[in-house]
PDB file of C-alpha atoms in Angstrom:
ATOM      1  CA  UNK U   1     -26.586  -9.568  24.392  1.00 52.00           C
ATOM      2  CA  UNK U   2     -23.603  -7.756  23.057  1.00 66.00           C
ATOM      3  CA  UNK U   3     -21.525  -6.168  25.362  1.00 77.00           C
ATOM      4  CA  UNK U   4     -19.332  -3.170  23.957  1.00 85.00           C
ATOM      5  CA  UNK U   5     -16.366  -3.586  26.089  1.00 88.00           C
ATOM      6  CA  UNK U   6     -16.538  -7.345  25.092  1.00 89.00           C
ATOM      7  CA  UNK U   7     -16.078  -6.760  21.834  1.00 92.00           C
ATOM      8  CA  UNK U   8     -13.216  -3.737  22.378  1.00 92.00           C
ATOM      9  CA  UNK U   9     -11.613  -6.101  24.311  1.00 92.00           C
ATOM     10  CA  UNK U  10     -11.558  -8.850  21.332  1.00 93.00           C
ATOM     11  CA  UNK U  11     -10.395  -5.665  19.104  1.00 94.00           C
ATOM     12  CA  UNK U  12      -7.792  -5.096  21.708  1.00 94.00           C
ATOM     13  CA  UNK U  13      -6.377  -8.619  21.200  1.00 93.00           C
ATOM     14  CA  UNK U  14      -6.411  -8.256  17.689  1.00 93.00           C
ATOM     15  CA  UNK U  15      -3.723  -5.575  17.116  1.00 93.00           C
ATOM     16  CA  UNK U  16      -1.175  -7.473  19.745  1.00 91.00           C
ATOM     17  CA  UNK U  17       2.202  -8.602  18.067  1.00 88.00           C
ATOM     18  CA  UNK U  18       2.397 -12.017  17.083  1.00 84.00           C
ATOM     19  CA  UNK U  19       5.524 -13.930  17.520  1.00 85.00           C
ATOM     20  CA  UNK U  20       7.369 -15.132  14.482  1.00 84.00           C
ATOM     21  CA  UNK U  21      10.399 -17.187  13.944  1.00 85.00           C
ATOM     22  CA  UNK U  22      12.461 -14.395  14.124  1.00 87.00           C
ATOM     23  CA  UNK U  23      11.334 -11.646  16.201  1.00 87.00           C
ATOM     24  CA  UNK U  24       7.491 -10.195  16.036  1.00 88.00           C
ATOM     25  CA  UNK U  25       4.996  -9.015  13.499  1.00 87.00           C
ATOM     26  CA  UNK U  26       5.109  -5.230  12.902  1.00 88.00           C
ATOM     27  CA  UNK U  27       1.906  -3.304  14.838  1.00 88.00           C
ATOM     28  CA  UNK U  28      -1.283  -3.333  13.312  1.00 93.00           C
ATOM     29  CA  UNK U  29      -2.402   0.271  13.962  1.00 93.00           C
ATOM     30  CA  UNK U  30      -6.151  -0.039  14.089  1.00 94.00           C
ATOM     31  CA  UNK U  31      -8.701  -2.854  14.235  1.00 96.00           C
ATOM     32  CA  UNK U  32     -12.247  -1.683  13.607  1.00 96.00           C
ATOM     33  CA  UNK U  33     -15.936  -2.849  12.873  1.00 96.00           C
ATOM     34  CA  UNK U  34     -17.795  -0.984  10.514  1.00 95.00           C
ATOM     35  CA  UNK U  35     -21.156  -1.531   9.024  1.00 93.00           C
ATOM     36  CA  UNK U  36     -21.492  -2.249   5.397  1.00 89.00           C
ATOM     37  CA  UNK U  37     -22.877   1.427   5.297  1.00 89.00           C
ATOM     38  CA  UNK U  38     -19.476   2.758   6.506  1.00 90.00           C
ATOM     39  CA  UNK U  39     -19.935   3.772   9.861  1.00 93.00           C
ATOM     40  CA  UNK U  40     -17.827   2.775  12.416  1.00 94.00           C
ATOM     41  CA  UNK U  41     -19.498   0.534  15.645  1.00 93.00           C
ATOM     42  CA  UNK U  42     -16.143  -0.239  17.356  1.00 94.00           C
ATOM     43  CA  UNK U  43     -12.481   0.355  16.908  1.00 94.00           C
ATOM     44  CA  UNK U  44      -9.082   0.427  19.017  1.00 94.00           C
ATOM     45  CA  UNK U  45      -5.810   2.098  18.144  1.00 92.00           C
ATOM     46  CA  UNK U  46      -2.298   0.735  18.796  1.00 90.00           C
ATOM     47  CA  UNK U  47       0.825   3.100  19.242  1.00 85.00           C
ATOM     48  CA  UNK U  48       1.463   4.269  15.927  1.00 82.00           C
ATOM     49  CA  UNK U  49       3.915   6.787  14.114  1.00 81.00           C
ATOM     50  CA  UNK U  50       3.263  10.362  13.756  1.00 80.00           C
ATOM     51  CA  UNK U  51       2.538   9.909   9.883  1.00 78.00           C
ATOM     52  CA  UNK U  52      -0.513   7.961  11.102  1.00 79.00           C
ATOM     53  CA  UNK U  53      -3.555  10.305  11.766  1.00 77.00           C
ATOM     54  CA  UNK U  54      -5.562   8.042  14.508  1.00 73.00           C
ATOM     55  CA  UNK U  55      -8.207  10.968  15.156  1.00 78.00           C
ATOM     56  CA  UNK U  56     -11.925   9.782  15.186  1.00 83.00           C
ATOM     57  CA  UNK U  57     -12.327  12.143  11.956  1.00 82.00           C
ATOM     58  CA  UNK U  58      -9.830  10.652   9.841  1.00 87.00           C
ATOM     59  CA  UNK U  59     -10.878   7.050  11.183  1.00 88.00           C
ATOM     60  CA  UNK U  60     -14.519   8.074   9.859  1.00 90.00           C
ATOM     61  CA  UNK U  61     -12.994   9.084   6.673  1.00 90.00           C
ATOM     62  CA  UNK U  62     -10.933   5.923   6.030  1.00 89.00           C
ATOM     63  CA  UNK U  63     -14.036   3.684   6.808  1.00 91.00           C
ATOM     64  CA  UNK U  64     -15.845   5.278   4.356  1.00 90.00           C
ATOM     65  CA  UNK U  65     -13.165   4.864   1.684  1.00 89.00           C
ATOM     66  CA  UNK U  66     -12.872   1.414   2.836  1.00 89.00           C
ATOM     67  CA  UNK U  67     -16.768   0.797   2.356  1.00 89.00           C
ATOM     68  CA  UNK U  68     -16.530   2.265  -1.206  1.00 88.00           C
ATOM     69  CA  UNK U  69     -13.441  -0.108  -1.992  1.00 86.00           C
ATOM     70  CA  UNK U  70     -15.395  -3.287  -0.449  1.00 84.00           C
ATOM     71  CA  UNK U  71     -18.638  -2.474  -2.285  1.00 84.00           C
ATOM     72  CA  UNK U  72     -16.555  -2.066  -5.691  1.00 83.00           C
ATOM     73  CA  UNK U  73     -15.028  -5.686  -4.846  1.00 78.00           C
ATOM     74  CA  UNK U  74     -17.714  -7.636  -3.009  1.00 75.00           C
ATOM     75  CA  UNK U  75     -19.396  -8.715  -6.462  1.00 74.00           C
ATOM     76  CA  UNK U  76     -16.364  -9.857  -8.123  1.00 74.00           C
ATOM     77  CA  UNK U  77     -14.888 -12.109  -5.257  1.00 71.00           C
ATOM     78  CA  UNK U  78     -16.571 -14.666  -3.144  1.00 73.00           C
ATOM     79  CA  UNK U  79     -18.103 -13.160   0.137  1.00 64.00           C
ATOM     80  CA  UNK U  80     -15.911 -14.946   2.776  1.00 72.00           C
ATOM     81  CA  UNK U  81     -12.643 -13.569   1.133  1.00 82.00           C
ATOM     82  CA  UNK U  82     -10.419 -11.315   2.435  1.00 90.00           C
ATOM     83  CA  UNK U  83     -10.042  -7.945   0.609  1.00 90.00           C
ATOM     84  CA  UNK U  84      -6.343  -6.223   0.688  1.00 90.00           C
ATOM     85  CA  UNK U  85      -5.670  -3.046  -0.839  1.00 88.00           C
ATOM     86  CA  UNK U  86      -3.256  -0.280   0.041  1.00 89.00           C
ATOM     87  CA  UNK U  87      -4.247   3.405   0.845  1.00 85.00           C
ATOM     88  CA  UNK U  88      -1.634   5.736   0.899  1.00 83.00           C
ATOM     89  CA  UNK U  89       1.391   3.898   2.687  1.00 86.00           C
ATOM     90  CA  UNK U  90      -1.430   1.970   4.640  1.00 90.00           C
ATOM     91  CA  UNK U  91      -2.167  -1.833   4.230  1.00 93.00           C
ATOM     92  CA  UNK U  92      -5.738  -2.512   4.679  1.00 94.00           C
ATOM     93  CA  UNK U  93      -7.464  -6.090   5.204  1.00 94.00           C
ATOM     94  CA  UNK U  94     -11.017  -6.639   5.573  1.00 93.00           C
ATOM     95  CA  UNK U  95     -13.854  -9.387   5.318  1.00 93.00           C
ATOM     96  CA  UNK U  96     -17.222  -9.438   6.142  1.00 92.00           C
ATOM     97  CA  UNK U  97     -18.382 -11.151   9.238  1.00 93.00           C
ATOM     98  CA  UNK U  98     -20.149 -13.855   8.347  1.00 91.00           C
ATOM     99  CA  UNK U  99     -24.023 -13.530   7.547  1.00 91.00           C
ATOM    100  CA  UNK U 100     -23.857  -9.955   8.741  1.00 92.00           C
ATOM    101  CA  UNK U 101     -23.818  -6.306   7.907  1.00 92.00           C
ATOM    102  CA  UNK U 102     -20.615  -5.597   9.735  1.00 94.00           C
ATOM    103  CA  UNK U 103     -17.000  -5.438   8.512  1.00 94.00           C
ATOM    104  CA  UNK U 104     -13.734  -6.516  10.485  1.00 96.00           C
ATOM    105  CA  UNK U 105     -10.806  -4.232   9.552  1.00 96.00           C
ATOM    106  CA  UNK U 106      -7.194  -4.085  10.027  1.00 96.00           C
ATOM    107  CA  UNK U 107      -5.049  -1.460   9.198  1.00 94.00           C
ATOM    108  CA  UNK U 108      -1.180  -1.424   9.160  1.00 94.00           C
ATOM    109  CA  UNK U 109       1.826   0.127   7.805  1.00 91.00           C
ATOM    110  CA  UNK U 110       3.397  -0.983   4.524  1.00 89.00           C
ATOM    111  CA  UNK U 111       5.900  -2.714   6.317  1.00 90.00           C
ATOM    112  CA  UNK U 112       3.188  -5.533   7.459  1.00 92.00           C
ATOM    113  CA  UNK U 113       2.882  -7.938   4.624  1.00 90.00           C
ATOM    114  CA  UNK U 114      -0.317  -8.162   3.306  1.00 89.00           C
ATOM    115  CA  UNK U 115      -0.571 -11.796   3.077  1.00 90.00           C
ATOM    116  CA  UNK U 116       0.257 -12.178   7.050  1.00 92.00           C
ATOM    117  CA  UNK U 117      -2.357  -9.400   7.470  1.00 93.00           C
ATOM    118  CA  UNK U 118      -4.809 -11.198   5.888  1.00 93.00           C
ATOM    119  CA  UNK U 119      -3.812 -14.255   7.609  1.00 92.00           C
ATOM    120  CA  UNK U 120      -4.271 -12.726  11.082  1.00 93.00           C
ATOM    121  CA  UNK U 121      -7.761 -11.368  10.122  1.00 94.00           C
ATOM    122  CA  UNK U 122      -8.956 -14.850   8.546  1.00 93.00           C
ATOM    123  CA  UNK U 123      -7.900 -16.411  12.293  1.00 92.00           C
ATOM    124  CA  UNK U 124      -9.380 -13.828  14.397  1.00 93.00           C
ATOM    125  CA  UNK U 125     -12.843 -13.936  12.538  1.00 93.00           C
ATOM    126  CA  UNK U 126     -14.031 -16.964  14.710  1.00 92.00           C
ATOM    127  CA  UNK U 127     -13.163 -14.299  17.969  1.00 93.00           C
ATOM    128  CA  UNK U 128     -16.195 -12.519  16.856  1.00 93.00           C
ATOM    129  CA  UNK U 129     -18.744 -15.320  16.100  1.00 91.00           C
ATOM    130  CA  UNK U 130     -21.325 -13.483  18.469  1.00 90.00           C
ATOM    131  CA  UNK U 131     -21.708 -11.156  15.760  1.00 92.00           C
ATOM    132  CA  UNK U 132     -22.472 -13.695  12.926  1.00 92.00           C
ATOM    133  CA  UNK U 133     -25.697 -12.761  11.679  1.00 91.00           C
ATOM    134  CA  UNK U 134     -25.983  -9.458  12.917  1.00 90.00           C
ATOM    135  CA  UNK U 135     -28.184  -7.278  10.890  1.00 91.00           C
ATOM    136  CA  UNK U 136     -28.640  -3.523  10.968  1.00 86.00           C
ATOM    137  CA  UNK U 137     -32.394  -2.226  11.163  1.00 83.00           C
ATOM    138  CA  UNK U 138     -33.796  -1.306   7.941  1.00 74.00           C
ATOM    139  CA  UNK U 139     -31.535  -3.782   6.136  1.00 60.00           C
TER     140      UNK U 139
END
């Protein structure tokens, strides 16, 4: 049985800063799990600058844009690939949770290097192993 508070707890861990050789990573603004239809299932927000609108309405719009971008790219690259793109001044990394209808998405500022954001996403996917194979009704 999937418990929402456990998944939100995992997402909360994903937005924590990671130590680097010198300092720590810039913050990840939002970590969320969306469906391949663009609906937000779970999300958490970090402390964000005033220029980042973390309202639910804005996140819903971003989830739809992210889903559209993923749909454009998914046929041209392997399913287990980390997808990167920019939306205004944001860096976005996403990946499909294996064998599921779910996408794990990280949103960070443009000061967060894309490669590092992708690595963080790649190594956190295993923490969501209970969601592997999760299918939406009707799919």
